[in-house]
CSV table of C-alpha atoms and ligand atoms in Angstrom, one decimal:
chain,number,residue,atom,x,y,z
J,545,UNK,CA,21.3,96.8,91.3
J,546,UNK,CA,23.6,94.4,90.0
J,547,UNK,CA,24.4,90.9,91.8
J,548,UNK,CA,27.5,89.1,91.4
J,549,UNK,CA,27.4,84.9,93.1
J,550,UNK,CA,30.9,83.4,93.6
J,551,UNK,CA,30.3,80.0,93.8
J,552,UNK,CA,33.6,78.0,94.3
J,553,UNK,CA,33.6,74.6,93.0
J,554,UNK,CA,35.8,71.2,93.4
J,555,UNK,CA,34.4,68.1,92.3
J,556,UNK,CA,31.5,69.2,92.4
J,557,UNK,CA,30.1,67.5,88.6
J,558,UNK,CA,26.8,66.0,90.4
J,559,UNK,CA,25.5,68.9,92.4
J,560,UNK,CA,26.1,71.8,89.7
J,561,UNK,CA,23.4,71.4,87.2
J,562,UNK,CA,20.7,71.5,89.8
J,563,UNK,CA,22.7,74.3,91.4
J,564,UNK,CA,22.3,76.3,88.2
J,565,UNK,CA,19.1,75.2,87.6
J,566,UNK,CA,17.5,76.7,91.2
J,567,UNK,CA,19.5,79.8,91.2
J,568,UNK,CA,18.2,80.9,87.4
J,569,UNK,CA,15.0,80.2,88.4
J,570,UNK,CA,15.0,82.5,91.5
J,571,UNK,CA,17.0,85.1,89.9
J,572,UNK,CA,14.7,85.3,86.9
J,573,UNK,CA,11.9,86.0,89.4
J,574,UNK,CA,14.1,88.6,91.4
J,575,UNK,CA,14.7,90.5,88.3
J,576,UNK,CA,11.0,89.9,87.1
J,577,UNK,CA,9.9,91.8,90.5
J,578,UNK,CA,12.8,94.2,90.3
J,579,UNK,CA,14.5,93.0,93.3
J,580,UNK,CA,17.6,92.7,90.7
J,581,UNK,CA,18.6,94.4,87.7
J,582,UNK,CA,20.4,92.1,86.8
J,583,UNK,CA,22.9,89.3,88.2
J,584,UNK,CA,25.9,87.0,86.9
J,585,UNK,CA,26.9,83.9,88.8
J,586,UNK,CA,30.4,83.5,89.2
J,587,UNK,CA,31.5,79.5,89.1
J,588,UNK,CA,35.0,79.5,90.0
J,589,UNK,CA,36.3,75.5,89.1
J,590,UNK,CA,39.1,75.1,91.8
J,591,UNK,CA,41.2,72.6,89.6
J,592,UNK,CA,38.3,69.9,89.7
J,593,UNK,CA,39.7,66.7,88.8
J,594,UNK,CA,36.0,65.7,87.4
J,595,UNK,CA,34.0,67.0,84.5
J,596,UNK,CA,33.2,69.7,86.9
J,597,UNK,CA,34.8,72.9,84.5
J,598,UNK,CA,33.1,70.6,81.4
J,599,UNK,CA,29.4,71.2,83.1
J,600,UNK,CA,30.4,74.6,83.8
J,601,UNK,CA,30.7,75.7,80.2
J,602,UNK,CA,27.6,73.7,79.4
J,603,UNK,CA,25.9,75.9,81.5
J,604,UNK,CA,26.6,78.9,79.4
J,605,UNK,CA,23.7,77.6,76.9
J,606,UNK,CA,21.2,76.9,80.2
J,607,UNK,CA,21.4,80.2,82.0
J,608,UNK,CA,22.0,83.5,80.4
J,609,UNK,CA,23.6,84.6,83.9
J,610,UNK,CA,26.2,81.7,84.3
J,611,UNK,CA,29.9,82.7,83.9
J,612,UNK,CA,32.7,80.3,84.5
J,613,UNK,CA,36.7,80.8,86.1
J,614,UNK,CA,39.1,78.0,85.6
J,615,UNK,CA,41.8,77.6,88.4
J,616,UNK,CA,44.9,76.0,86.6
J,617,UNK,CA,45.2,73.4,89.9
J,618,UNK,CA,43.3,73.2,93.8
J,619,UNK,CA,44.0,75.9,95.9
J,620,UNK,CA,41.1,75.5,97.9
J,621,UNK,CA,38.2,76.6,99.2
J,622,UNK,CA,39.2,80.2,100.3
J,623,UNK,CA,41.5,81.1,97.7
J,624,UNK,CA,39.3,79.9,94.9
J,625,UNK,CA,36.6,82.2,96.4
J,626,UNK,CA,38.7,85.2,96.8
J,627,UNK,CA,39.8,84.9,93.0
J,628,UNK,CA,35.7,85.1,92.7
J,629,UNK,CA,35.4,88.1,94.6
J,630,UNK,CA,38.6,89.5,92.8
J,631,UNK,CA,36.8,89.2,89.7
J,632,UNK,CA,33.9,90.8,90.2
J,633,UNK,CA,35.8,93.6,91.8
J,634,UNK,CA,34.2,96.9,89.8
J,635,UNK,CA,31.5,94.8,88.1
J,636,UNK,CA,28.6,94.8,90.5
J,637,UNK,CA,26.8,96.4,93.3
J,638,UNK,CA,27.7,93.7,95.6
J,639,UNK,CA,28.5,90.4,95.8
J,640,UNK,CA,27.4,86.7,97.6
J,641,UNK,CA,29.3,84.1,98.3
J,642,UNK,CA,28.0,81.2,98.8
J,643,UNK,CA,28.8,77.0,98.2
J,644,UNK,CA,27.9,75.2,95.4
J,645,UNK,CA,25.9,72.2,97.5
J,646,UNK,CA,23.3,73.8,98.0
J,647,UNK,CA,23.5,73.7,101.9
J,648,UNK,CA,23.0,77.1,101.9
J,649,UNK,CA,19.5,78.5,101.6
J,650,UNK,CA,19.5,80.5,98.2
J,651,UNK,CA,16.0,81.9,99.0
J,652,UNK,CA,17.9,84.0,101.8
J,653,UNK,CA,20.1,85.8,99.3
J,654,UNK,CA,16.8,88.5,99.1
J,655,UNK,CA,16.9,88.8,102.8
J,656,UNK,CA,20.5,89.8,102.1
J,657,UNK,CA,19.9,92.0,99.1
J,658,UNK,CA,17.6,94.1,101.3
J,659,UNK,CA,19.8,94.6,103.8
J,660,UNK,CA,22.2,96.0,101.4
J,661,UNK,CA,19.5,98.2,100.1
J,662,UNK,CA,19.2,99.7,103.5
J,663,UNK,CA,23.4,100.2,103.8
J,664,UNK,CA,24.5,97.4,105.1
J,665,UNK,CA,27.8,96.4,103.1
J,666,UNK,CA,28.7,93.4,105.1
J,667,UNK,CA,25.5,90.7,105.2
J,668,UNK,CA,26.3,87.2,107.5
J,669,UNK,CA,24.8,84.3,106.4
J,670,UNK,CA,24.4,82.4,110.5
J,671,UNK,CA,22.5,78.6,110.2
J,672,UNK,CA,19.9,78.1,112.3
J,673,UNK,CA,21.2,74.9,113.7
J,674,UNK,CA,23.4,71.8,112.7
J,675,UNK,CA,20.6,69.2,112.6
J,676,UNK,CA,21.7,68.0,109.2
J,677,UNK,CA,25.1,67.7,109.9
J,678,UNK,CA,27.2,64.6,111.2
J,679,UNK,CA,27.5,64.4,115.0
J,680,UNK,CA,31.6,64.5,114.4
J,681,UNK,CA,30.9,68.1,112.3
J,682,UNK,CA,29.0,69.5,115.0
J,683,UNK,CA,31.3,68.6,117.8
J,684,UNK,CA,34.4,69.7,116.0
J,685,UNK,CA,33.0,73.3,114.6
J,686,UNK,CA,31.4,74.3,118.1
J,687,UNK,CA,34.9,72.9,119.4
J,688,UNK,CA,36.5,75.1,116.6
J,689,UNK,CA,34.5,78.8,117.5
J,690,UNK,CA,35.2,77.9,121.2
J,691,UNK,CA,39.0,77.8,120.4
J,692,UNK,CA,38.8,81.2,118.0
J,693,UNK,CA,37.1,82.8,120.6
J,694,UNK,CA,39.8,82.0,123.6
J,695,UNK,CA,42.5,82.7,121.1
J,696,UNK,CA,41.2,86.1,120.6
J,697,UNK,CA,39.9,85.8,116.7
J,698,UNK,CA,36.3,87.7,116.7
J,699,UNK,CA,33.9,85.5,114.7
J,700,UNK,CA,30.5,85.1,114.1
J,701,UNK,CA,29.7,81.5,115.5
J,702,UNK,CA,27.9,79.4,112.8
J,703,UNK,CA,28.5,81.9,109.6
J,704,UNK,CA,30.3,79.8,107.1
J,705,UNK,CA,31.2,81.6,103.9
J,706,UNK,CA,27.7,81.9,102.6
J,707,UNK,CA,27.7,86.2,102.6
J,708,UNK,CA,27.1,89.5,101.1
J,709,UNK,CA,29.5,92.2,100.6
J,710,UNK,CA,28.5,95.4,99.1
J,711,UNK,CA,30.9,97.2,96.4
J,712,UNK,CA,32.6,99.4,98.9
J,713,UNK,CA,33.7,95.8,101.2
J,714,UNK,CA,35.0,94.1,98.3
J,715,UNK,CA,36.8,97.2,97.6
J,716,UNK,CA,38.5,97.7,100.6
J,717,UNK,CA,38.8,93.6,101.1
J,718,UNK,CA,40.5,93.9,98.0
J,719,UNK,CA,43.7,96.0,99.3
J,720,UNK,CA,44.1,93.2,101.8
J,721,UNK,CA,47.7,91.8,100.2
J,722,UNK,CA,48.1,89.0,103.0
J,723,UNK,CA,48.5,85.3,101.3
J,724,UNK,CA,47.2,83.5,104.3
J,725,UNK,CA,43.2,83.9,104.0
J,726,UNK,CA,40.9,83.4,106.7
J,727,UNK,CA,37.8,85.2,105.0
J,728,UNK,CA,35.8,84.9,107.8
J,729,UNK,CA,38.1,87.0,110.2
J,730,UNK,CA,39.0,89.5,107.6
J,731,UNK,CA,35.5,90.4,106.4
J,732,UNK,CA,35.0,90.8,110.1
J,733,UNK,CA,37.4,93.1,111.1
J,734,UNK,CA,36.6,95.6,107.9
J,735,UNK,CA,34.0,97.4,110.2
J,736,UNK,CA,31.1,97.9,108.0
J,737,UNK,CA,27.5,98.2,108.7
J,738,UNK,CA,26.8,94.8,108.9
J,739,UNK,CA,24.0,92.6,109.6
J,740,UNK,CA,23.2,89.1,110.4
J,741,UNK,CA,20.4,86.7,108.6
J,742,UNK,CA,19.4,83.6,109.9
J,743,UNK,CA,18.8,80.3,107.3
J,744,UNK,CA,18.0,76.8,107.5
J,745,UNK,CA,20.9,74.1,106.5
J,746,UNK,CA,19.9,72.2,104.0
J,747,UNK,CA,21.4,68.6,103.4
J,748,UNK,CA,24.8,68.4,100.9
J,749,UNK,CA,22.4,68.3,97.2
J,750,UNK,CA,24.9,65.4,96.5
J,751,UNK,CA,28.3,64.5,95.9
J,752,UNK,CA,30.3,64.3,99.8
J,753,UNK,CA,31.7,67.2,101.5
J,754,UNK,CA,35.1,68.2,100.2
J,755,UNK,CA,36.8,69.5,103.4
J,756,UNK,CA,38.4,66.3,104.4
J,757,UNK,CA,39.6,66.5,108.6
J,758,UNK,CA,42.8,67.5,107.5
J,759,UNK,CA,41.7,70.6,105.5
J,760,UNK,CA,39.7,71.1,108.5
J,761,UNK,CA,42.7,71.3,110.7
J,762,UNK,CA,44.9,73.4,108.2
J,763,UNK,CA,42.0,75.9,108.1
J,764,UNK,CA,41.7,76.2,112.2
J,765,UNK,CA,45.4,76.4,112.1
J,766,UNK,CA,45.8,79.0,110.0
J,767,UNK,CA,42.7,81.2,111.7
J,768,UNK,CA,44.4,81.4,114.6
J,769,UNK,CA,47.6,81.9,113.1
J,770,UNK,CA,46.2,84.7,110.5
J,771,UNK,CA,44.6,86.6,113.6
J,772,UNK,CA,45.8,86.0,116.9
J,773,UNK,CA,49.3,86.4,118.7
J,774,UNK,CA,47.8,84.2,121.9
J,775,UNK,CA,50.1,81.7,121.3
J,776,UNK,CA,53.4,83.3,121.2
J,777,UNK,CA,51.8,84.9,124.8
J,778,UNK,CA,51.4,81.4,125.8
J,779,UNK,CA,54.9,80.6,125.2
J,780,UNK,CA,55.9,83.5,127.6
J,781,UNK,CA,53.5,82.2,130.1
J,782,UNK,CA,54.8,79.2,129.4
J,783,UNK,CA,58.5,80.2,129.9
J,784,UNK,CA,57.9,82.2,133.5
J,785,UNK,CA,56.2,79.0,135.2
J,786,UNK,CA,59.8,77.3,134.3
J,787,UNK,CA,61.4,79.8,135.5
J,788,UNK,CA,59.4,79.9,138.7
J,789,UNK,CA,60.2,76.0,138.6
J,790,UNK,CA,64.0,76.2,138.0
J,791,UNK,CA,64.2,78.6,141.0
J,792,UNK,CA,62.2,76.2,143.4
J,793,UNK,CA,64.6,73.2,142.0
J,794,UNK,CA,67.7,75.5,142.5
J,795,UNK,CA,66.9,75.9,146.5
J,796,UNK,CA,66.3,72.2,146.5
J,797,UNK,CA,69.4,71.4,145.5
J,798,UNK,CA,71.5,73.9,147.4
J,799,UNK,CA,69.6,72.4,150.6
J,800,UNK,CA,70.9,69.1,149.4
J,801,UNK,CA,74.3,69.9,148.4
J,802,UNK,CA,74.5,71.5,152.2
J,803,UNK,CA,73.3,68.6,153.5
J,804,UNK,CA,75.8,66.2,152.0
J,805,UNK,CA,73.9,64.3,150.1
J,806,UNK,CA,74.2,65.7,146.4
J,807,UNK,CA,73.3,62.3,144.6
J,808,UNK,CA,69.9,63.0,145.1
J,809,UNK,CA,70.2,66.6,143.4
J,810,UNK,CA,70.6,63.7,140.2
J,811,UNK,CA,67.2,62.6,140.1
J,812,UNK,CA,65.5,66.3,140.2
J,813,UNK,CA,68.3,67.5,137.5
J,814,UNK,CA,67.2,65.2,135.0
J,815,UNK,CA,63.7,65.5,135.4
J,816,UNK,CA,64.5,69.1,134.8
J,817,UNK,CA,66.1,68.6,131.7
J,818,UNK,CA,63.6,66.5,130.3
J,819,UNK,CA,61.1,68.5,131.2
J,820,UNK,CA,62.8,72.1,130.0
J,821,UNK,CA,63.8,69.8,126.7
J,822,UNK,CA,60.4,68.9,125.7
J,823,UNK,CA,58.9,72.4,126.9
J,824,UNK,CA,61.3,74.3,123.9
J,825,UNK,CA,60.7,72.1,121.2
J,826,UNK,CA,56.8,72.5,121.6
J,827,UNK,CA,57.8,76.2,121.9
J,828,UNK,CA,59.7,76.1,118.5
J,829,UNK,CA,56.9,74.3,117.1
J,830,UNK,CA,54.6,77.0,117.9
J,831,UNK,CA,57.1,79.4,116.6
J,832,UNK,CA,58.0,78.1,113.6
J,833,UNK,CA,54.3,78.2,112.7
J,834,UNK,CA,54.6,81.9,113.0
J,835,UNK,CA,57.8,81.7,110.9
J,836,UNK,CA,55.9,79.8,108.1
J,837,UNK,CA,53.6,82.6,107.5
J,838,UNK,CA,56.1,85.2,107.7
J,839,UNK,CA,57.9,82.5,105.0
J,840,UNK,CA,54.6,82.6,102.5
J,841,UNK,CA,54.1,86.5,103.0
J,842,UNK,CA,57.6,87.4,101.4
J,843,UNK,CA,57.3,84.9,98.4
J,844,UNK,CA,54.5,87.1,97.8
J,845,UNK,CA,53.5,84.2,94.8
J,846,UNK,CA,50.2,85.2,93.4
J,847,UNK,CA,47.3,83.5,95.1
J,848,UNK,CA,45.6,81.7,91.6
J,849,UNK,CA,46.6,81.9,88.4
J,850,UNK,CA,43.6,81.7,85.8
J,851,UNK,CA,44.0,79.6,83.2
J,852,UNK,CA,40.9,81.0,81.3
J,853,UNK,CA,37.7,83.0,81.6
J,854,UNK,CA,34.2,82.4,79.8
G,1738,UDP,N1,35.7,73.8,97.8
G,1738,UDP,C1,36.7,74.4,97.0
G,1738,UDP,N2,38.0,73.9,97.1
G,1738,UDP,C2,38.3,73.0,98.0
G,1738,UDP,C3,37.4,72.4,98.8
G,1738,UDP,C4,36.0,72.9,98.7
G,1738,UDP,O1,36.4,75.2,96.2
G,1738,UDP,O2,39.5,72.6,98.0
G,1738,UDP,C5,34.3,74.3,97.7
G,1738,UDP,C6,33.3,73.2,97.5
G,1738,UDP,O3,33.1,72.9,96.1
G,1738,UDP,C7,32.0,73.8,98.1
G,1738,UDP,C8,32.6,74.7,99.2
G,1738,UDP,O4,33.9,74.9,98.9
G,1738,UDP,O5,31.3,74.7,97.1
G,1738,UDP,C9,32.3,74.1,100.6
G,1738,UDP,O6,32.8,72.8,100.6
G,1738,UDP,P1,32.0,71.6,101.2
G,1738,UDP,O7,30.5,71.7,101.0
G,1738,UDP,O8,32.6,70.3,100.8
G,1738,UDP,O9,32.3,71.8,102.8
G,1738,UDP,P2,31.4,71.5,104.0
G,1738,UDP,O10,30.0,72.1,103.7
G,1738,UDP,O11,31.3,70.0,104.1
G,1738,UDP,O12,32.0,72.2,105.1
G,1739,MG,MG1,28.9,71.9,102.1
């Protein structure tokens, strides 16, 4: 069978020659055994602002499997590995994804192989634990899955983008026209055979980790925006409590008036309006996020534009 690795790459000019160097190894030694008939690894520079695409074409002269894909400017992490995938579209048998730091165990990619062998199109790459990573990672990604799960969005808890799809996932992956990508969820819901194989997290090789808090946030924002309608529900929820409120406040004030004594009607009336003020514009907020997508999916601009291929 033939192997395609999409490896996306940003700034990633210190970790990439021992990248190659591990992965030629092993795949020589697949193919020697005939675990492989033969593979091509796909580095996709995501407009690196380092020598990063310079290495890449070096590598052409150290491994006879190394191809290179030049993103004219950063789209990030997920759209520089779907214009991976894209590529190798019709090429291969299947193909992994998997990051360029070496964090992910690229001895497990035979465990993988075999469960495509046994018709499995959809392989998950799930860490063992989060030992190497910072206290701060850990607490924000179990933080993350929690969230995705209450929100609705079916994920596998610990599966990164380190994975195998077989020809006929990428296929049907491929028809998928949205703009917003959240791999993870859409992979998930293509309803394959799929399987799960446990590795151990390695250390970042070198170089620092380039998903800063704020791409962090963008991606958790738009996983739950790409999958789940919970908020919008929330917003209804939301809407009848006030209601509920306003009607409580409404016999309060009658009461009052009835009484005589409307001035203190005042006090409850513009805590009301505070409250109903503040209450919309988080609800617009939320809405407008919606909005935004709908806003990218009709500009329908193409995901990456290649600026050229080796
Ligand atoms: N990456 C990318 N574009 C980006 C950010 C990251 O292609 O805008 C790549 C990066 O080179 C690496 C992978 O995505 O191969 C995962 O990034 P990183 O290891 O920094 O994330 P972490 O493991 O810290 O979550
Ligand atoms: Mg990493």
């Amino acid at each position: 069978m033939i192997l395609n690795i999409v490896i996306p790459c940003y700034n990633e000019e210190a970790v990439l020659p021992e990248t190659n160097r591990q992965l030629t190894e092993l795949i020589g030694e697949w193919i020697s055994r005939d675990v492989l008939n033969d593979c091509r690894i796909v580095y996709v520079d995501d407009g690196s602002k380092d020598r990063t695409w310079e290495i890449i074409e070096g590598l052409q002269q150290e491994s006879p499997y190394a191809h290179g894909l030049k993103l004219a400017h950063n789209v990030g992490h997920q759209h520089a590995l779907w214009a991976g995938l894209m590529n190798s579209v019709g090429k291969c048998d299947a193909v992994v994804s998997i990051d360029a730091d070496l964090q992910h165990d690229i001895h497990a990619i035979e465990e993988m192989v075999d469960a495509y062998k046994d018709g499995c199109e959809v392989v998950y790459g799930v860490r063992n634990d989060r030992a190497t990573d910072s206290a701060f990672k850990k607490k924000t990604a179990l933080g993350f899955y929690r969230l995705m799960g209450k929100m609705g969005v079916d994920l596998i808890p610990n599966h990164a983008d380190f994975r195998l799809l077989g020809s006929k996932a990428l296929e049907a992956l491929s028809q998928y026209p949205e703009r917003n990508l959240f791999l993870r969820g859409m992979v998930r819901s293509l309803g394959f055979k799929e399987k799960i194989v446990h590795f151990e997290c390695h250390d970042r090789f070198a170089g620092e980790s380039k998903y800063t808090l704020r791409k962090m946030f963008n991606f958790a924002v738009d996983g739950i925006t790409s999958f789940s309608v919970q908020p919008l529900r929330i917003i209804s929820l939301i809407g009848l409590v006030c209601v509920g409120i306003s009607i409580v406040e409404m016999i309060y004030i009658l009461v009052a008036y009835f009484r005589g004594d409307v001035i203190r009607g005042w006090a409850s009336l513009l805590f009301s309006v505070w409250f109903l003020g503040g209450l919309l514009l988080f609800s617009m907020g939320v809405v407008g996020e919606y909005i935004g997508k709908i806003y990218k999916e009709v500009k329908r601009r193409p995901r990456f534009i290649v600026e050229k291929e080796v």
